[in-house]
């Protein structure tokens, strides 16, 4: 089995996945509540929490799988992109286990991990496909040609889609992280109530900063009682604008790349309106959309391990 470890942001996660892509255990310990009072992830707080949680989370994953480290023959760990201090906790844990147990170590790119969430049992997707990766840190249109090859066709020029959800939620007083809160509230609202702009960016890129400003102005015009009454309409209209931008670009990218299969991954792929607006797309299962370690172990099935002692000098990277 492959032991996956993920600590790139505010989730401490460990998973056990077989070479065939069967998930034997997947444990995710979210720090969201810890960061909520600050309205976002505080890197130093995240690192410290990862340090406290990483060993218990790995132990719990092994226990869930009814396994011990004797059953593990490969360690997969997220090397980046993400918060450096947070990544280093997972990377150090992975190095220590690999070194002490004489196991091979695979360094996984977090974005490859999100794509590899589609390769897990029971319904693995086979490349090629056009993939929308939309998370708190990234919005990417990827032409996935094989398990190892992908090309970036489009990206965001400013905020990521998940960041747009989170910033919108903050303006609406919905707390952090906000994507799921907007998703739930939008179901009660009228998505036609406000006409928020969908940025006209040439090509296959995205821009969400204008939309965020439009929401800010709409909120400013309301007093406390009016905001209370219109919050669901604002959430619904705002979500619709984000979803429309994503859907139109995904379809255009699929046509341009000549791909028949479309897939959506990352935290924003959990959004119910996005999933409904792209009925032809394969969406990662909800539990695998937001950060987890099963996707990291999955990606390691197609990445070469780094031999001892070279992996001991591996460093984390914050961006590519
Ligand atoms: O993939 P992820 O867990 O972490 C990153 O790699 O960034 O994505 C987290 C992002 C957050 O911005 C969160 O608000 C958003 O995904 N998110 C959602 C939903 N669930 C999570 N956005 C919209 N609708 C949702 N249901
Ligand atoms: Zn992620």
mmCIF file of C-alpha atoms and ligand atoms in Angstrom:
data_model
loop_
_atom_site.group_PDB
_atom_site.id
_atom_site.type_symbol
_atom_site.label_atom_id
_atom_site.label_comp_id
_atom_site.label_asym_id
_atom_site.label_seq_id
_atom_site.Cartn_x
_atom_site.Cartn_y
_atom_site.Cartn_z
ATOM 1 C CA UNK A 1 0.000 0.000 0.000
ATOM 2 C CA UNK A 2 0.926 3.624 -0.474
ATOM 3 C CA UNK A 3 0.796 5.933 2.550
ATOM 4 C CA UNK A 4 -0.188 9.437 1.422
ATOM 5 C CA UNK A 5 0.466 12.531 3.536
ATOM 6 C CA UNK A 6 -0.965 15.996 2.783
ATOM 7 C CA UNK A 7 -0.305 19.170 4.806
ATOM 8 C CA UNK A 8 -0.188 21.948 2.200
ATOM 9 C CA UNK A 9 -2.790 24.259 3.734
ATOM 10 C CA UNK A 10 -5.190 23.819 6.656
ATOM 11 C CA UNK A 11 -6.033 20.119 6.385
ATOM 12 C CA UNK A 12 -3.828 17.486 8.012
ATOM 13 C CA UNK A 13 -4.508 14.315 6.034
ATOM 14 C CA UNK A 14 -3.216 10.751 5.715
ATOM 15 C CA UNK A 15 -4.509 7.914 3.557
ATOM 16 C CA UNK A 16 -3.747 4.357 2.554
ATOM 17 C CA UNK A 17 -4.310 3.496 -1.080
ATOM 18 C CA UNK A 18 -3.450 0.287 -2.933
ATOM 19 C CA UNK A 19 -1.485 0.192 -6.190
ATOM 20 C CA UNK A 20 -4.815 -0.462 -7.917
ATOM 21 C CA UNK A 21 -6.289 2.766 -6.559
ATOM 22 C CA UNK A 22 -8.499 1.344 -3.853
ATOM 23 C CA UNK A 23 -8.844 3.603 -0.803
ATOM 24 C CA UNK A 24 -8.291 1.563 2.368
ATOM 25 C CA UNK A 25 -8.387 4.587 4.684
ATOM 26 C CA UNK A 26 -8.587 8.356 4.313
ATOM 27 C CA UNK A 27 -8.398 10.614 7.352
ATOM 28 C CA UNK A 28 -8.766 14.396 7.046
ATOM 29 C CA UNK A 29 -8.448 16.612 10.092
ATOM 30 C CA UNK A 30 -9.593 20.102 9.185
ATOM 31 C CA UNK A 31 -8.233 23.130 11.007
ATOM 32 C CA UNK A 32 -10.980 25.361 9.556
ATOM 33 C CA UNK A 33 -12.449 26.165 12.977
ATOM 34 C CA UNK A 34 -9.055 27.134 14.319
ATOM 35 C CA UNK A 35 -8.598 29.701 11.530
ATOM 36 C CA UNK A 36 -12.214 30.899 11.314
ATOM 37 C CA UNK A 37 -11.754 33.564 13.974
ATOM 38 C CA UNK A 38 -9.003 35.159 11.848
ATOM 39 C CA UNK A 39 -11.106 35.062 8.659
ATOM 40 C CA UNK A 40 -8.504 32.995 6.807
ATOM 41 C CA UNK A 41 -5.605 30.599 7.227
ATOM 42 C CA UNK A 42 -2.783 31.903 9.439
ATOM 43 C CA UNK A 43 0.352 30.112 8.169
ATOM 44 C CA UNK A 44 2.204 29.903 11.494
ATOM 45 C CA UNK A 45 -0.900 28.631 13.296
ATOM 46 C CA UNK A 46 -1.398 26.035 10.538
ATOM 47 C CA UNK A 47 2.190 24.753 10.796
ATOM 48 C CA UNK A 48 1.959 24.305 14.549
ATOM 49 C CA UNK A 49 -1.319 22.459 14.291
ATOM 50 C CA UNK A 50 0.040 20.154 11.559
ATOM 51 C CA UNK A 51 2.909 19.306 13.884
ATOM 52 C CA UNK A 52 0.463 18.269 16.604
ATOM 53 C CA UNK A 53 -1.793 16.319 14.271
ATOM 54 C CA UNK A 54 0.401 14.627 11.709
ATOM 55 C CA UNK A 55 1.393 11.582 13.789
ATOM 56 C CA UNK A 56 -2.094 10.902 15.246
ATOM 57 C CA UNK A 57 -3.664 11.297 11.795
ATOM 58 C CA UNK A 58 -1.212 8.796 10.246
ATOM 59 C CA UNK A 59 -1.851 6.388 13.150
ATOM 60 C CA UNK A 60 -5.601 6.742 12.654
ATOM 61 C CA UNK A 61 -5.325 6.008 8.931
ATOM 62 C CA UNK A 62 -3.291 2.861 9.632
ATOM 63 C CA UNK A 63 -5.818 1.755 12.266
ATOM 64 C CA UNK A 64 -8.764 2.400 9.909
ATOM 65 C CA UNK A 65 -7.100 0.262 7.245
ATOM 66 C CA UNK A 66 -6.324 -2.465 9.805
ATOM 67 C CA UNK A 67 -2.696 -2.101 8.756
ATOM 68 C CA UNK A 68 0.745 -1.347 10.149
ATOM 69 C CA UNK A 69 3.772 0.284 8.527
ATOM 70 C CA UNK A 70 4.794 -3.271 7.530
ATOM 71 C CA UNK A 71 2.005 -3.137 4.941
ATOM 72 C CA UNK A 72 3.309 0.110 3.424
ATOM 73 C CA UNK A 73 5.888 0.013 0.643
ATOM 74 C CA UNK A 74 5.809 3.626 -0.542
ATOM 75 C CA UNK A 75 5.321 7.044 1.044
ATOM 76 C CA UNK A 76 3.686 9.804 -1.012
ATOM 77 C CA UNK A 77 3.839 13.376 0.243
ATOM 78 C CA UNK A 78 2.803 16.791 -1.050
ATOM 79 C CA UNK A 79 5.906 18.850 -1.850
ATOM 80 C CA UNK A 80 4.049 21.980 -3.076
ATOM 81 C CA UNK A 81 2.458 24.311 -3.932
ATOM 82 C CA UNK A 82 1.187 25.495 -0.557
ATOM 83 C CA UNK A 83 2.310 27.126 2.691
ATOM 84 C CA UNK A 84 6.004 26.377 3.185
ATOM 85 C CA UNK A 85 5.854 25.823 6.950
ATOM 86 C CA UNK A 86 2.813 23.580 6.581
ATOM 87 C CA UNK A 87 4.354 21.568 3.737
ATOM 88 C CA UNK A 88 7.599 21.046 5.673
ATOM 89 C CA UNK A 89 5.744 19.279 8.486
ATOM 90 C CA UNK A 90 4.350 16.637 6.117
ATOM 91 C CA UNK A 91 7.601 16.400 4.183
ATOM 92 C CA UNK A 92 9.653 15.876 7.356
ATOM 93 C CA UNK A 93 7.234 13.228 8.616
ATOM 94 C CA UNK A 94 7.412 11.442 5.254
ATOM 95 C CA UNK A 95 11.219 11.530 5.192
ATOM 96 C CA UNK A 96 11.429 10.197 8.740
ATOM 97 C CA UNK A 97 9.107 7.255 8.041
ATOM 98 C CA UNK A 98 10.763 6.451 4.710
ATOM 99 C CA UNK A 99 14.249 6.580 6.229
ATOM 100 C CA UNK A 100 13.436 4.536 9.327
ATOM 101 C CA UNK A 101 11.460 1.879 7.415
ATOM 102 C CA UNK A 102 13.642 1.773 4.256
ATOM 103 C CA UNK A 103 10.699 2.781 2.073
ATOM 104 C CA UNK A 104 10.697 4.674 -1.186
ATOM 105 C CA UNK A 105 9.433 8.245 -1.179
ATOM 106 C CA UNK A 106 7.449 10.007 -3.882
ATOM 107 C CA UNK A 107 7.147 13.810 -3.920
ATOM 108 C CA UNK A 108 3.735 14.798 -5.282
ATOM 109 C CA UNK A 109 2.614 18.107 -6.723
ATOM 110 C CA UNK A 110 -0.638 19.116 -5.009
ATOM 111 C CA UNK A 111 -2.270 19.946 -8.356
ATOM 112 C CA UNK A 112 -1.397 16.529 -9.805
ATOM 113 C CA UNK A 113 -2.981 15.190 -6.620
ATOM 114 C CA UNK A 114 -6.281 16.941 -7.312
ATOM 115 C CA UNK A 115 -6.343 15.515 -10.860
ATOM 116 C CA UNK A 116 -5.462 12.047 -9.510
ATOM 117 C CA UNK A 117 -8.577 12.166 -7.299
ATOM 118 C CA UNK A 118 -10.296 11.038 -10.523
ATOM 119 C CA UNK A 119 -8.163 7.890 -10.831
ATOM 120 C CA UNK A 120 -9.360 6.187 -7.652
ATOM 121 C CA UNK A 121 -11.693 3.201 -7.434
ATOM 122 C CA UNK A 122 -14.591 2.453 -7.764
ATOM 123 C CA UNK A 123 -15.014 4.623 -10.889
ATOM 124 C CA UNK A 124 -11.604 5.650 -12.174
ATOM 125 C CA UNK A 125 -11.555 8.028 -15.157
ATOM 126 C CA UNK A 126 -9.147 7.281 -17.991
ATOM 127 C CA UNK A 127 -7.283 10.142 -19.703
ATOM 128 C CA UNK A 128 -7.481 11.986 -22.030
ATOM 129 C CA UNK A 129 -9.920 14.580 -20.684
ATOM 130 C CA UNK A 130 -10.327 18.294 -20.157
ATOM 131 C CA UNK A 131 -10.084 19.100 -16.448
ATOM 132 C CA UNK A 132 -11.208 22.137 -14.483
ATOM 133 C CA UNK A 133 -9.190 22.347 -11.270
ATOM 134 C CA UNK A 134 -10.857 24.950 -9.062
ATOM 135 C CA UNK A 135 -9.725 25.332 -5.456
ATOM 136 C CA UNK A 136 -8.899 27.994 -2.896
ATOM 137 C CA UNK A 137 -5.513 28.583 -4.487
ATOM 138 C CA UNK A 138 -5.955 27.701 -8.164
ATOM 139 C CA UNK A 139 -8.255 27.897 -11.145
ATOM 140 C CA UNK A 140 -6.794 25.906 -14.004
ATOM 141 C CA UNK A 141 -8.039 24.463 -17.253
ATOM 142 C CA UNK A 142 -5.910 21.413 -17.956
ATOM 143 C CA UNK A 143 -5.657 19.260 -21.024
ATOM 144 C CA UNK A 144 -4.900 15.941 -19.335
ATOM 145 C CA UNK A 145 -3.333 13.762 -22.046
ATOM 146 C CA UNK A 146 -2.199 10.847 -19.917
ATOM 147 C CA UNK A 147 -1.634 10.009 -16.260
ATOM 148 C CA UNK A 148 1.678 11.899 -16.456
ATOM 149 C CA UNK A 149 1.163 14.603 -19.064
ATOM 150 C CA UNK A 150 -0.947 17.696 -18.750
ATOM 151 C CA UNK A 151 -0.961 21.117 -20.350
ATOM 152 C CA UNK A 152 -2.344 24.316 -18.806
ATOM 153 C CA UNK A 153 -4.806 25.932 -21.243
ATOM 154 C CA UNK A 154 -6.133 28.656 -18.970
ATOM 155 C CA UNK A 155 -5.758 30.096 -15.505
ATOM 156 C CA UNK A 156 -6.975 32.968 -13.390
ATOM 157 C CA UNK A 157 -5.493 36.430 -13.810
ATOM 158 C CA UNK A 158 -6.323 37.416 -10.231
ATOM 159 C CA UNK A 159 -8.312 35.506 -7.576
ATOM 160 C CA UNK A 160 -8.889 31.753 -7.658
ATOM 161 C CA UNK A 161 -12.520 30.596 -7.893
ATOM 162 C CA UNK A 162 -12.479 29.290 -4.307
ATOM 163 C CA UNK A 163 -10.927 32.559 -3.152
ATOM 164 C CA UNK A 164 -13.787 34.415 -4.878
ATOM 165 C CA UNK A 165 -16.241 32.261 -2.931
ATOM 166 C CA UNK A 166 -14.363 32.865 0.322
ATOM 167 C CA UNK A 167 -14.079 36.640 -0.185
ATOM 168 C CA UNK A 168 -17.750 36.841 -1.194
ATOM 169 C CA UNK A 169 -18.730 34.905 1.912
ATOM 170 C CA UNK A 170 -16.750 37.287 4.058
ATOM 171 C CA UNK A 171 -18.531 40.299 2.509
ATOM 172 C CA UNK A 172 -21.840 38.583 3.232
ATOM 173 C CA UNK A 173 -20.810 37.855 6.814
ATOM 174 C CA UNK A 174 -20.829 34.086 6.313
ATOM 175 C CA UNK A 175 -17.483 33.257 7.919
ATOM 176 C CA UNK A 176 -14.534 31.216 6.672
ATOM 177 C CA UNK A 177 -14.224 29.068 4.593
ATOM 178 C CA UNK A 178 -17.179 30.380 2.664
ATOM 179 C CA UNK A 179 -17.710 28.252 -0.432
ATOM 180 C CA UNK A 180 -19.970 25.739 1.216
ATOM 181 C CA UNK A 181 -21.867 28.447 3.124
ATOM 182 C CA UNK A 182 -22.633 30.327 -0.116
ATOM 183 C CA UNK A 183 -23.612 27.049 -1.798
ATOM 184 C CA UNK A 184 -26.152 26.305 0.965
ATOM 185 C CA UNK A 185 -27.546 29.851 1.243
ATOM 186 C CA UNK A 186 -27.828 30.258 -2.550
ATOM 187 C CA UNK A 187 -30.441 27.491 -2.605
ATOM 188 C CA UNK A 188 -32.820 29.832 -0.743
ATOM 189 C CA UNK A 189 -32.165 32.836 -2.993
ATOM 190 C CA UNK A 190 -33.053 34.194 -6.433
ATOM 191 C CA UNK A 191 -30.037 33.975 -8.740
ATOM 192 C CA UNK A 192 -31.586 36.555 -11.103
ATOM 193 C CA UNK A 193 -31.988 39.171 -8.371
ATOM 194 C CA UNK A 194 -28.633 40.826 -9.068
ATOM 195 C CA UNK A 195 -26.913 41.088 -12.408
ATOM 196 C CA UNK A 196 -23.288 40.562 -11.464
ATOM 197 C CA UNK A 197 -20.767 40.865 -14.303
ATOM 198 C CA UNK A 198 -18.939 37.896 -15.777
ATOM 199 C CA UNK A 199 -15.492 39.228 -16.708
ATOM 200 C CA UNK A 200 -14.732 39.267 -20.403
ATOM 201 C CA UNK A 201 -11.157 38.059 -20.514
ATOM 202 C CA UNK A 202 -9.836 36.977 -23.898
ATOM 203 C CA UNK A 203 -8.855 33.353 -24.435
ATOM 204 C CA UNK A 204 -9.341 30.729 -21.768
ATOM 205 C CA UNK A 205 -8.334 32.717 -18.693
ATOM 206 C CA UNK A 206 -10.491 33.817 -15.770
ATOM 207 C CA UNK A 207 -10.833 36.972 -13.705
ATOM 208 C CA UNK A 208 -12.904 37.183 -10.532
ATOM 209 C CA UNK A 209 -11.763 40.428 -8.927
ATOM 210 C CA UNK A 210 -14.363 42.610 -10.708
ATOM 211 C CA UNK A 211 -17.124 40.329 -9.510
ATOM 212 C CA UNK A 212 -15.939 40.641 -5.926
ATOM 213 C CA UNK A 213 -15.959 44.449 -6.244
ATOM 214 C CA UNK A 214 -19.491 44.353 -7.683
ATOM 215 C CA UNK A 215 -20.648 42.389 -4.642
ATOM 216 C CA UNK A 216 -18.896 44.833 -2.332
ATOM 217 C CA UNK A 217 -20.796 47.755 -3.905
ATOM 218 C CA UNK A 218 -24.107 45.917 -3.750
ATOM 219 C CA UNK A 219 -23.572 45.127 -0.062
ATOM 220 C CA UNK A 220 -22.568 48.725 0.717
ATOM 221 C CA UNK A 221 -25.907 50.016 -0.544
ATOM 222 C CA UNK A 222 -27.804 47.988 2.025
ATOM 223 C CA UNK A 223 -28.286 48.683 5.701
ATOM 224 C CA UNK A 224 -28.075 45.845 8.219
ATOM 225 C CA UNK A 225 -31.756 44.854 7.965
ATOM 226 C CA UNK A 226 -31.781 44.999 4.154
ATOM 227 C CA UNK A 227 -28.628 42.889 3.971
ATOM 228 C CA UNK A 228 -30.271 40.356 6.258
ATOM 229 C CA UNK A 229 -33.261 40.174 3.877
ATOM 230 C CA UNK A 230 -31.237 40.055 0.649
ATOM 231 C CA UNK A 231 -28.304 37.879 1.739
ATOM 232 C CA UNK A 232 -29.666 34.756 0.056
ATOM 233 C CA UNK A 233 -30.351 36.609 -3.226
ATOM 234 C CA UNK A 234 -26.854 38.084 -3.157
ATOM 235 C CA UNK A 235 -25.338 34.647 -2.507
ATOM 236 C CA UNK A 236 -27.369 33.052 -5.309
ATOM 237 C CA UNK A 237 -26.550 35.785 -7.849
ATOM 238 C CA UNK A 238 -22.880 35.840 -6.905
ATOM 239 C CA UNK A 239 -22.558 32.047 -7.131
ATOM 240 C CA UNK A 240 -24.324 32.045 -10.481
ATOM 241 C CA UNK A 241 -21.822 34.535 -11.895
ATOM 242 C CA UNK A 242 -18.862 32.396 -10.778
ATOM 243 C CA UNK A 243 -20.447 29.205 -12.097
ATOM 244 C CA UNK A 244 -21.294 30.794 -15.445
ATOM 245 C CA UNK A 245 -17.705 31.959 -15.896
ATOM 246 C CA UNK A 246 -16.385 28.474 -15.085
ATOM 247 C CA UNK A 247 -18.875 26.590 -17.252
ATOM 248 C CA UNK A 248 -18.422 28.705 -20.389
ATOM 249 C CA UNK A 249 -14.620 28.440 -20.228
ATOM 250 C CA UNK A 250 -14.643 24.697 -19.523
ATOM 251 C CA UNK A 251 -16.791 24.012 -22.560
ATOM 252 C CA UNK A 252 -14.719 26.328 -24.762
ATOM 253 C CA UNK A 253 -11.503 24.647 -23.593
ATOM 254 C CA UNK A 254 -12.887 21.155 -24.263
ATOM 255 C CA UNK A 255 -13.882 22.211 -27.780
ATOM 256 C CA UNK A 256 -10.493 23.815 -28.405
ATOM 257 C CA UNK A 257 -8.555 20.782 -27.176
ATOM 258 C CA UNK A 258 -10.926 18.381 -28.958
ATOM 259 C CA UNK A 259 -11.732 16.530 -25.730
ATOM 260 C CA UNK A 260 -15.001 14.696 -25.309
ATOM 261 C CA UNK A 261 -14.564 13.943 -21.616
ATOM 262 C CA UNK A 262 -14.756 16.791 -19.107
ATOM 263 C CA UNK A 263 -13.873 16.476 -15.411
ATOM 264 C CA UNK A 264 -13.996 18.847 -12.433
ATOM 265 C CA UNK A 265 -11.802 18.588 -9.331
ATOM 266 C CA UNK A 266 -10.779 20.702 -6.310
ATOM 267 C CA UNK A 267 -12.794 22.251 -3.503
ATOM 268 C CA UNK A 268 -15.037 24.284 -5.810
ATOM 269 C CA UNK A 269 -15.990 21.097 -7.688
ATOM 270 C CA UNK A 270 -18.052 20.315 -4.569
ATOM 271 C CA UNK A 271 -20.351 23.214 -5.500
ATOM 272 C CA UNK A 272 -23.839 21.888 -6.199
ATOM 273 C CA UNK A 273 -24.712 24.507 -8.833
ATOM 274 C CA UNK A 274 -21.472 23.884 -10.734
ATOM 275 C CA UNK A 275 -22.087 20.134 -10.679
ATOM 276 C CA UNK A 276 -25.658 20.653 -11.933
ATOM 277 C CA UNK A 277 -24.563 23.131 -14.613
ATOM 278 C CA UNK A 278 -22.096 20.603 -16.079
ATOM 279 C CA UNK A 279 -24.147 17.400 -16.193
ATOM 280 C CA UNK A 280 -21.849 15.941 -18.851
ATOM 281 C CA UNK A 281 -18.772 16.303 -16.605
ATOM 282 C CA UNK A 282 -17.262 13.668 -14.346
ATOM 283 C CA UNK A 283 -16.970 15.243 -10.902
ATOM 284 C CA UNK A 284 -14.658 13.932 -8.217
ATOM 285 C CA UNK A 285 -16.629 12.421 -5.297
ATOM 286 C CA UNK A 286 -17.461 15.110 -2.702
ATOM 287 C CA UNK A 287 -15.077 13.698 -0.090
ATOM 288 C CA UNK A 288 -12.216 13.876 -2.608
ATOM 289 C CA UNK A 289 -12.891 17.436 -3.884
ATOM 290 C CA UNK A 290 -11.456 19.281 -0.901
ATOM 291 C CA UNK A 291 -7.921 18.531 0.247
ATOM 292 C CA UNK A 292 -7.196 14.937 1.230
ATOM 293 C CA UNK A 293 -4.304 12.471 1.149
ATOM 294 C CA UNK A 294 -5.959 9.716 -0.931
ATOM 295 C CA UNK A 295 -5.487 11.882 -4.031
ATOM 296 C CA UNK A 296 -1.810 12.369 -3.136
ATOM 297 C CA UNK A 297 -1.273 8.614 -2.777
ATOM 298 C CA UNK A 298 -3.185 8.135 -6.035
ATOM 299 C CA UNK A 299 -0.867 10.508 -7.934
ATOM 300 C CA UNK A 300 2.168 8.643 -6.579
ATOM 301 C CA UNK A 301 1.141 5.613 -8.617
ATOM 302 C CA UNK A 302 2.483 7.373 -11.735
ATOM 303 C CA UNK A 303 5.468 9.225 -10.282
ATOM 304 C CA UNK A 304 8.989 7.810 -9.900
ATOM 305 C CA UNK A 305 10.186 7.452 -6.307
ATOM 306 C CA UNK A 306 13.256 9.414 -5.243
ATOM 307 C CA UNK A 307 16.011 7.070 -4.034
ATOM 308 C CA UNK A 308 17.712 7.208 -0.641
ATOM 309 C CA UNK A 309 19.598 9.363 0.345
ATOM 310 C CA UNK A 310 18.524 11.954 -2.244
ATOM 311 C CA UNK A 311 15.003 12.348 -0.837
ATOM 312 C CA UNK A 312 16.436 13.569 2.478
ATOM 313 C CA UNK A 313 17.365 16.881 0.846
ATOM 314 C CA UNK A 314 13.929 17.486 -0.716
ATOM 315 C CA UNK A 315 12.608 20.990 -0.127
ATOM 316 C CA UNK A 316 9.040 22.267 -0.260
ATOM 317 C CA UNK A 317 7.946 24.874 -2.828
ATOM 318 C CA UNK A 318 5.238 27.486 -2.338
ATOM 319 C CA UNK A 319 4.368 27.997 -5.999
ATOM 320 C CA UNK A 320 5.541 26.864 -9.410
HETATM 321 O O1 LIG B 1 -9.107 22.061 -2.827
HETATM 322 P P1 LIG B 1 -9.324 22.786 -1.555
HETATM 323 O O2 LIG B 1 -9.777 22.008 -0.364
HETATM 324 O O3 LIG B 1 -8.029 23.518 -1.078
HETATM 325 C C1 LIG B 1 -7.113 24.121 -1.915
HETATM 326 O O4 LIG B 1 -6.273 23.401 -2.523
HETATM 327 O O5 LIG B 1 -7.225 25.369 -2.034
HETATM 328 O O6 LIG B 1 -10.358 23.974 -1.881
HETATM 329 C C2 LIG B 1 -10.847 24.812 -0.880
HETATM 330 C C3 LIG B 1 -11.763 25.829 -1.528
HETATM 331 C C4 LIG B 1 -12.201 26.938 -0.573
HETATM 332 O O7 LIG B 1 -12.019 28.190 -1.215
HETATM 333 C C5 LIG B 1 -13.685 26.640 -0.346
HETATM 334 O O8 LIG B 1 -14.454 27.794 -0.085
HETATM 335 C C6 LIG B 1 -14.078 26.002 -1.647
HETATM 336 O O9 LIG B 1 -12.969 25.204 -2.004
HETATM 337 N N1 LIG B 1 -15.292 25.174 -1.530
HETATM 338 C C7 LIG B 1 -16.431 25.426 -2.200
HETATM 339 C C8 LIG B 1 -17.381 24.449 -1.777
HETATM 340 N N2 LIG B 1 -16.767 23.621 -0.879
HETATM 341 C C9 LIG B 1 -15.477 24.076 -0.756
HETATM 342 N N3 LIG B 1 -16.749 26.403 -3.075
HETATM 343 C C10 LIG B 1 -17.996 26.412 -3.563
HETATM 344 N N4 LIG B 1 -18.955 25.526 -3.210
HETATM 345 C C11 LIG B 1 -18.700 24.531 -2.329
HETATM 346 N N5 LIG B 1 -19.657 23.640 -1.995
HETATM 347 ZN ZN1 LIG B 2 -6.197 21.613 -2.832
#
